[in-house]
mmCIF file of C-alpha atoms in Angstrom:
data_model
loop_
_atom_site.group_PDB
_atom_site.id
_atom_site.type_symbol
_atom_site.label_atom_id
_atom_site.label_comp_id
_atom_site.label_asym_id
_atom_site.label_seq_id
_atom_site.Cartn_x
_atom_site.Cartn_y
_atom_site.Cartn_z
ATOM 1 C CA UNK A 1 0.000 0.000 0.000
ATOM 2 C CA UNK A 2 1.323 3.430 -0.948
ATOM 3 C CA UNK A 3 1.606 5.601 2.159
ATOM 4 C CA UNK A 4 1.755 9.391 2.166
ATOM 5 C CA UNK A 5 4.459 10.186 4.709
ATOM 6 C CA UNK A 6 4.757 13.903 4.028
ATOM 7 C CA UNK A 7 3.499 14.935 7.455
ATOM 8 C CA UNK A 8 3.245 12.096 9.943
ATOM 9 C CA UNK A 9 1.665 13.409 13.150
ATOM 10 C CA UNK A 10 2.361 11.322 16.251
ATOM 11 C CA UNK A 11 -0.148 11.803 19.033
ATOM 12 C CA UNK A 12 1.294 11.018 22.465
ATOM 13 C CA UNK A 13 -0.796 11.971 25.531
ATOM 14 C CA UNK A 14 2.403 12.955 27.334
ATOM 15 C CA UNK A 15 2.975 15.743 24.772
ATOM 16 C CA UNK A 16 -0.447 17.365 24.459
ATOM 17 C CA UNK A 17 -0.807 19.705 27.472
ATOM 18 C CA UNK A 18 -3.565 17.349 28.624
ATOM 19 C CA UNK A 19 -5.943 18.205 25.777
ATOM 20 C CA UNK A 20 -8.509 15.889 24.205
ATOM 21 C CA UNK A 21 -6.826 13.418 21.854
ATOM 22 C CA UNK A 22 -9.689 13.159 19.373
ATOM 23 C CA UNK A 23 -9.936 16.937 19.017
ATOM 24 C CA UNK A 24 -6.179 17.201 18.503
ATOM 25 C CA UNK A 25 -6.276 14.490 15.849
ATOM 26 C CA UNK A 26 -9.072 16.303 14.020
ATOM 27 C CA UNK A 27 -7.140 19.583 14.150
ATOM 28 C CA UNK A 28 -3.993 17.948 12.775
ATOM 29 C CA UNK A 29 -5.957 16.389 9.933
ATOM 30 C CA UNK A 30 -7.535 19.742 9.131
ATOM 31 C CA UNK A 31 -4.078 21.330 9.057
ATOM 32 C CA UNK A 32 -2.729 18.877 6.513
ATOM 33 C CA UNK A 33 -1.344 15.838 8.352
ATOM 34 C CA UNK A 34 -1.175 12.923 5.943
ATOM 35 C CA UNK A 35 -0.821 10.107 8.485
ATOM 36 C CA UNK A 36 -1.453 9.910 12.227
ATOM 37 C CA UNK A 37 -0.078 7.588 14.865
ATOM 38 C CA UNK A 38 -1.413 7.077 18.376
ATOM 39 C CA UNK A 39 1.501 6.372 20.727
ATOM 40 C CA UNK A 40 0.822 5.743 24.395
ATOM 41 C CA UNK A 41 3.261 3.918 26.648
ATOM 42 C CA UNK A 42 1.337 4.244 29.912
ATOM 43 C CA UNK A 43 -2.411 3.642 29.491
ATOM 44 C CA UNK A 44 -3.888 0.251 30.211
ATOM 45 C CA UNK A 45 -5.215 -1.806 27.333
ATOM 46 C CA UNK A 46 -8.889 -0.894 27.714
ATOM 47 C CA UNK A 47 -8.059 2.803 27.733
ATOM 48 C CA UNK A 48 -5.765 2.370 24.749
ATOM 49 C CA UNK A 49 -8.557 0.764 22.739
ATOM 50 C CA UNK A 50 -11.118 3.371 23.787
ATOM 51 C CA UNK A 51 -8.803 6.249 22.924
ATOM 52 C CA UNK A 52 -7.796 4.717 19.608
ATOM 53 C CA UNK A 53 -11.468 4.261 18.704
ATOM 54 C CA UNK A 54 -12.192 7.888 19.563
ATOM 55 C CA UNK A 55 -9.269 9.087 17.451
ATOM 56 C CA UNK A 56 -10.342 6.859 14.563
ATOM 57 C CA UNK A 57 -13.868 8.285 14.748
ATOM 58 C CA UNK A 58 -12.473 11.838 14.769
ATOM 59 C CA UNK A 59 -10.531 11.097 11.584
ATOM 60 C CA UNK A 60 -13.539 9.690 9.736
ATOM 61 C CA UNK A 61 -13.972 11.394 6.399
ATOM 62 C CA UNK A 62 -10.556 13.096 6.478
ATOM 63 C CA UNK A 63 -8.683 10.451 4.511
ATOM 64 C CA UNK A 64 -5.968 10.377 7.181
ATOM 65 C CA UNK A 65 -5.109 6.793 8.249
ATOM 66 C CA UNK A 66 -4.648 5.972 11.926
ATOM 67 C CA UNK A 67 -1.798 3.748 13.053
ATOM 68 C CA UNK A 68 -1.144 2.487 16.566
ATOM 69 C CA UNK A 69 2.378 2.360 17.905
ATOM 70 C CA UNK A 70 3.577 -1.136 18.765
ATOM 71 C CA UNK A 71 0.269 -2.634 19.920
ATOM 72 C CA UNK A 72 -1.139 -4.868 17.198
ATOM 73 C CA UNK A 73 -3.895 -6.037 19.546
ATOM 74 C CA UNK A 74 -5.056 -2.471 20.142
ATOM 75 C CA UNK A 75 -4.996 -1.718 16.428
ATOM 76 C CA UNK A 76 -7.147 -4.767 15.743
ATOM 77 C CA UNK A 77 -9.633 -4.035 18.517
ATOM 78 C CA UNK A 78 -9.976 -0.360 17.606
ATOM 79 C CA UNK A 79 -10.245 -0.875 13.853
ATOM 80 C CA UNK A 80 -7.132 1.203 13.185
ATOM 81 C CA UNK A 81 -5.544 1.230 9.735
ATOM 82 C CA UNK A 82 -2.295 -0.340 10.856
ATOM 83 C CA UNK A 83 0.661 -0.232 13.210
ATOM 84 C CA UNK A 84 4.148 1.144 13.545
ATOM 85 C CA UNK A 85 6.656 -1.280 15.026
ATOM 86 C CA UNK A 86 10.081 -0.617 16.451
ATOM 87 C CA UNK A 87 13.039 -2.926 16.288
ATOM 88 C CA UNK A 88 12.109 -4.474 19.664
ATOM 89 C CA UNK A 89 8.372 -4.710 19.028
ATOM 90 C CA UNK A 90 6.455 -7.467 17.294
ATOM 91 C CA UNK A 91 8.187 -8.589 14.106
ATOM 92 C CA UNK A 92 6.714 -7.094 10.950
ATOM 93 C CA UNK A 93 6.037 -10.581 9.569
ATOM 94 C CA UNK A 94 3.835 -11.401 12.556
ATOM 95 C CA UNK A 95 2.098 -8.025 12.459
ATOM 96 C CA UNK A 96 1.266 -8.560 8.778
ATOM 97 C CA UNK A 97 -0.046 -12.058 9.431
ATOM 98 C CA UNK A 98 -2.352 -10.753 12.159
ATOM 99 C CA UNK A 99 -3.491 -7.545 10.469
ATOM 100 C CA UNK A 100 -3.813 -8.766 6.909
ATOM 101 C CA UNK A 101 -2.671 -7.494 3.515
ATOM 102 C CA UNK A 102 -4.551 -4.180 3.576
ATOM 103 C CA UNK A 103 -3.088 -2.867 6.821
ATOM 104 C CA UNK A 104 -0.367 -0.222 6.856
ATOM 105 C CA UNK A 105 2.763 -1.401 8.624
ATOM 106 C CA UNK A 106 5.706 0.870 9.275
ATOM 107 C CA UNK A 107 9.033 0.190 10.885
ATOM 108 C CA UNK A 108 11.725 2.175 12.680
ATOM 109 C CA UNK A 109 15.147 2.268 11.020
ATOM 110 C CA UNK A 110 18.088 3.238 13.188
ATOM 111 C CA UNK A 111 21.096 1.419 11.777
ATOM 112 C CA UNK A 112 22.415 0.110 8.449
ATOM 113 C CA UNK A 113 21.546 -3.449 9.442
ATOM 114 C CA UNK A 114 17.905 -2.439 9.881
ATOM 115 C CA UNK A 115 17.896 -1.005 6.372
ATOM 116 C CA UNK A 116 19.517 -4.168 4.990
ATOM 117 C CA UNK A 117 16.559 -6.200 6.278
ATOM 118 C CA UNK A 118 13.975 -4.113 4.408
ATOM 119 C CA UNK A 119 14.031 -6.263 1.281
ATOM 120 C CA UNK A 120 12.463 -9.162 3.154
ATOM 121 C CA UNK A 121 10.003 -7.247 5.335
ATOM 122 C CA UNK A 122 6.276 -6.773 4.555
ATOM 123 C CA UNK A 123 6.303 -3.070 5.480
ATOM 124 C CA UNK A 124 4.795 -0.036 3.744
ATOM 125 C CA UNK A 125 7.236 2.606 4.944
ATOM 126 C CA UNK A 126 10.332 3.113 7.038
ATOM 127 C CA UNK A 127 10.992 5.914 9.511
ATOM 128 C CA UNK A 128 14.609 6.836 10.206
ATOM 129 C CA UNK A 129 15.649 8.197 13.563
ATOM 130 C CA UNK A 130 16.445 9.721 15.797
ATOM 131 C CA UNK A 131 17.717 12.474 13.585
ATOM 132 C CA UNK A 132 18.028 15.167 16.257
ATOM 133 C CA UNK A 133 17.844 15.229 20.045
ATOM 134 C CA UNK A 134 14.291 15.092 21.375
ATOM 135 C CA UNK A 135 12.447 15.347 24.666
ATOM 136 C CA UNK A 136 9.601 13.161 23.411
ATOM 137 C CA UNK A 137 11.328 9.822 23.913
ATOM 138 C CA UNK A 138 14.215 8.348 25.849
ATOM 139 C CA UNK A 139 16.748 7.314 23.212
ATOM 140 C CA UNK A 140 19.947 5.534 24.272
ATOM 141 C CA UNK A 141 21.498 6.071 20.846
ATOM 142 C CA UNK A 142 23.005 9.437 19.864
ATOM 143 C CA UNK A 143 21.230 11.427 17.138
ATOM 144 C CA UNK A 144 22.328 10.454 13.631
ATOM 145 C CA UNK A 145 22.064 13.981 12.243
ATOM 146 C CA UNK A 146 21.421 14.976 8.654
ATOM 147 C CA UNK A 147 24.408 13.056 7.316
ATOM 148 C CA UNK A 148 23.277 9.848 8.990
ATOM 149 C CA UNK A 149 19.770 10.387 7.682
ATOM 150 C CA UNK A 150 21.040 10.921 4.137
ATOM 151 C CA UNK A 151 23.118 7.737 4.295
ATOM 152 C CA UNK A 152 20.326 5.541 5.622
ATOM 153 C CA UNK A 153 17.716 7.021 3.280
ATOM 154 C CA UNK A 154 19.929 6.396 0.258
ATOM 155 C CA UNK A 155 20.564 2.814 1.343
ATOM 156 C CA UNK A 156 16.860 2.247 1.970
ATOM 157 C CA UNK A 157 16.022 3.350 -1.562
ATOM 158 C CA UNK A 158 18.603 0.957 -2.949
ATOM 159 C CA UNK A 159 17.295 -1.899 -0.826
ATOM 160 C CA UNK A 160 13.593 -1.207 -1.387
ATOM 161 C CA UNK A 161 13.064 1.097 -4.392
ATOM 162 C CA UNK A 162 9.865 3.083 -4.071
ATOM 163 C CA UNK A 163 9.440 2.531 -0.330
ATOM 164 C CA UNK A 164 8.530 5.830 1.387
ATOM 165 C CA UNK A 165 11.134 6.814 3.954
ATOM 166 C CA UNK A 166 10.430 9.332 6.695
ATOM 167 C CA UNK A 167 12.468 10.852 9.492
ATOM 168 C CA UNK A 168 11.746 11.398 13.180
ATOM 169 C CA UNK A 169 13.053 13.068 16.353
ATOM 170 C CA UNK A 170 13.530 16.733 17.089
ATOM 171 C CA UNK A 171 12.004 17.883 13.805
ATOM 172 C CA UNK A 172 10.204 21.218 13.706
ATOM 173 C CA UNK A 173 9.716 24.219 11.422
ATOM 174 C CA UNK A 174 13.350 25.271 11.852
ATOM 175 C CA UNK A 175 14.869 22.099 10.397
ATOM 176 C CA UNK A 176 12.105 20.361 8.414
ATOM 177 C CA UNK A 177 13.363 21.684 5.080
ATOM 178 C CA UNK A 178 16.867 20.403 5.787
ATOM 179 C CA UNK A 179 15.460 16.965 6.666
ATOM 180 C CA UNK A 180 13.632 16.768 3.342
ATOM 181 C CA UNK A 181 16.740 18.026 1.582
ATOM 182 C CA UNK A 182 18.725 15.191 3.179
ATOM 183 C CA UNK A 183 16.451 12.649 1.531
ATOM 184 C CA UNK A 184 13.385 12.074 3.702
ATOM 185 C CA UNK A 185 10.028 11.748 1.945
ATOM 186 C CA UNK A 186 8.342 13.246 4.982
ATOM 187 C CA UNK A 187 8.678 14.128 8.633
ATOM 188 C CA UNK A 188 7.267 12.491 11.744
ATOM 189 C CA UNK A 189 6.417 15.153 14.317
ATOM 190 C CA UNK A 190 5.192 15.050 17.900
ATOM 191 C CA UNK A 191 5.817 18.171 19.969
ATOM 192 C CA UNK A 192 5.973 20.701 17.123
ATOM 193 C CA UNK A 193 2.370 19.818 16.348
ATOM 194 C CA UNK A 194 0.693 18.646 19.518
ATOM 195 C CA UNK A 195 2.459 20.924 22.000
ATOM 196 C CA UNK A 196 1.552 23.938 19.870
ATOM 197 C CA UNK A 197 -1.205 26.219 21.103
ATOM 198 C CA UNK A 198 -2.860 26.164 17.673
ATOM 199 C CA UNK A 199 -2.448 22.612 16.397
ATOM 200 C CA UNK A 200 -4.130 23.239 13.053
ATOM 201 C CA UNK A 201 -1.954 26.250 12.281
ATOM 202 C CA UNK A 202 1.243 24.492 13.347
ATOM 203 C CA UNK A 203 0.367 21.524 11.161
ATOM 204 C CA UNK A 204 -0.460 23.738 8.199
ATOM 205 C CA UNK A 205 2.867 25.550 8.532
ATOM 206 C CA UNK A 206 4.851 22.316 8.631
ATOM 207 C CA UNK A 207 2.929 20.864 5.694
ATOM 208 C CA UNK A 208 3.744 23.953 3.654
ATOM 209 C CA UNK A 209 7.446 23.624 4.457
ATOM 210 C CA UNK A 210 7.472 19.942 3.533
ATOM 211 C CA UNK A 211 5.607 20.400 0.261
ATOM 212 C CA UNK A 212 7.833 23.292 -0.793
ATOM 213 C CA UNK A 213 10.964 21.354 0.119
ATOM 214 C CA UNK A 214 9.841 18.270 -1.800
ATOM 215 C CA UNK A 215 9.098 20.445 -4.829
ATOM 216 C CA UNK A 216 12.578 21.981 -4.658
ATOM 217 C CA UNK A 217 14.175 18.552 -4.377
ATOM 218 C CA UNK A 218 12.187 17.240 -7.327
ATOM 219 C CA UNK A 219 13.290 20.176 -9.459
ATOM 220 C CA UNK A 220 16.900 19.954 -8.324
ATOM 221 C CA UNK A 221 16.884 23.417 -6.780
ATOM 222 C CA UNK A 222 17.544 22.622 -3.123
ATOM 223 C CA UNK A 223 19.463 25.274 -1.277
#
């Protein structure tokens, strides 16, 4: 399945100023998010399912797919469109077997060996990170920076031509253009969207930066 990774909004209750998740999801969709992930490391399973269902309902009619981070069971129960799995989560093969051929499955790419495995994985996109330092997640590995992103993105395209490749961690309006210039097909954003006072406006601004940067890259006029 072709996935639009241009602006991947990641909704984490820890980074929302305590606001309603469904309303935030709707605002992000209205601002131009192309994909949304619900990531919650602390809620119990029943709450996870209830929240995912509410977010899914809020996105109805927007065309924005909802993925659940890690929890294939929650995605199934809530009727989400797929999952994002990390390198220590359920294997992509097992997630695909459980969710079926129409589900969207994404995977985190941190190292060259992760990229080398892409050829054999039933995934619809990869997300490279962490690119920059971030307060949104404890990351034992140092940031890979723009040069690391460029290297992994290039290798990913060689390994799986046509696979959308995004980037995550510490990305905001100040560096989004540089991330696209380094080879990402889109940006995954948490705080720069959902910690903003006006979520719709913040999303719209980031989407504009991404689209303009992709257009410059396509025309060979990156600066």
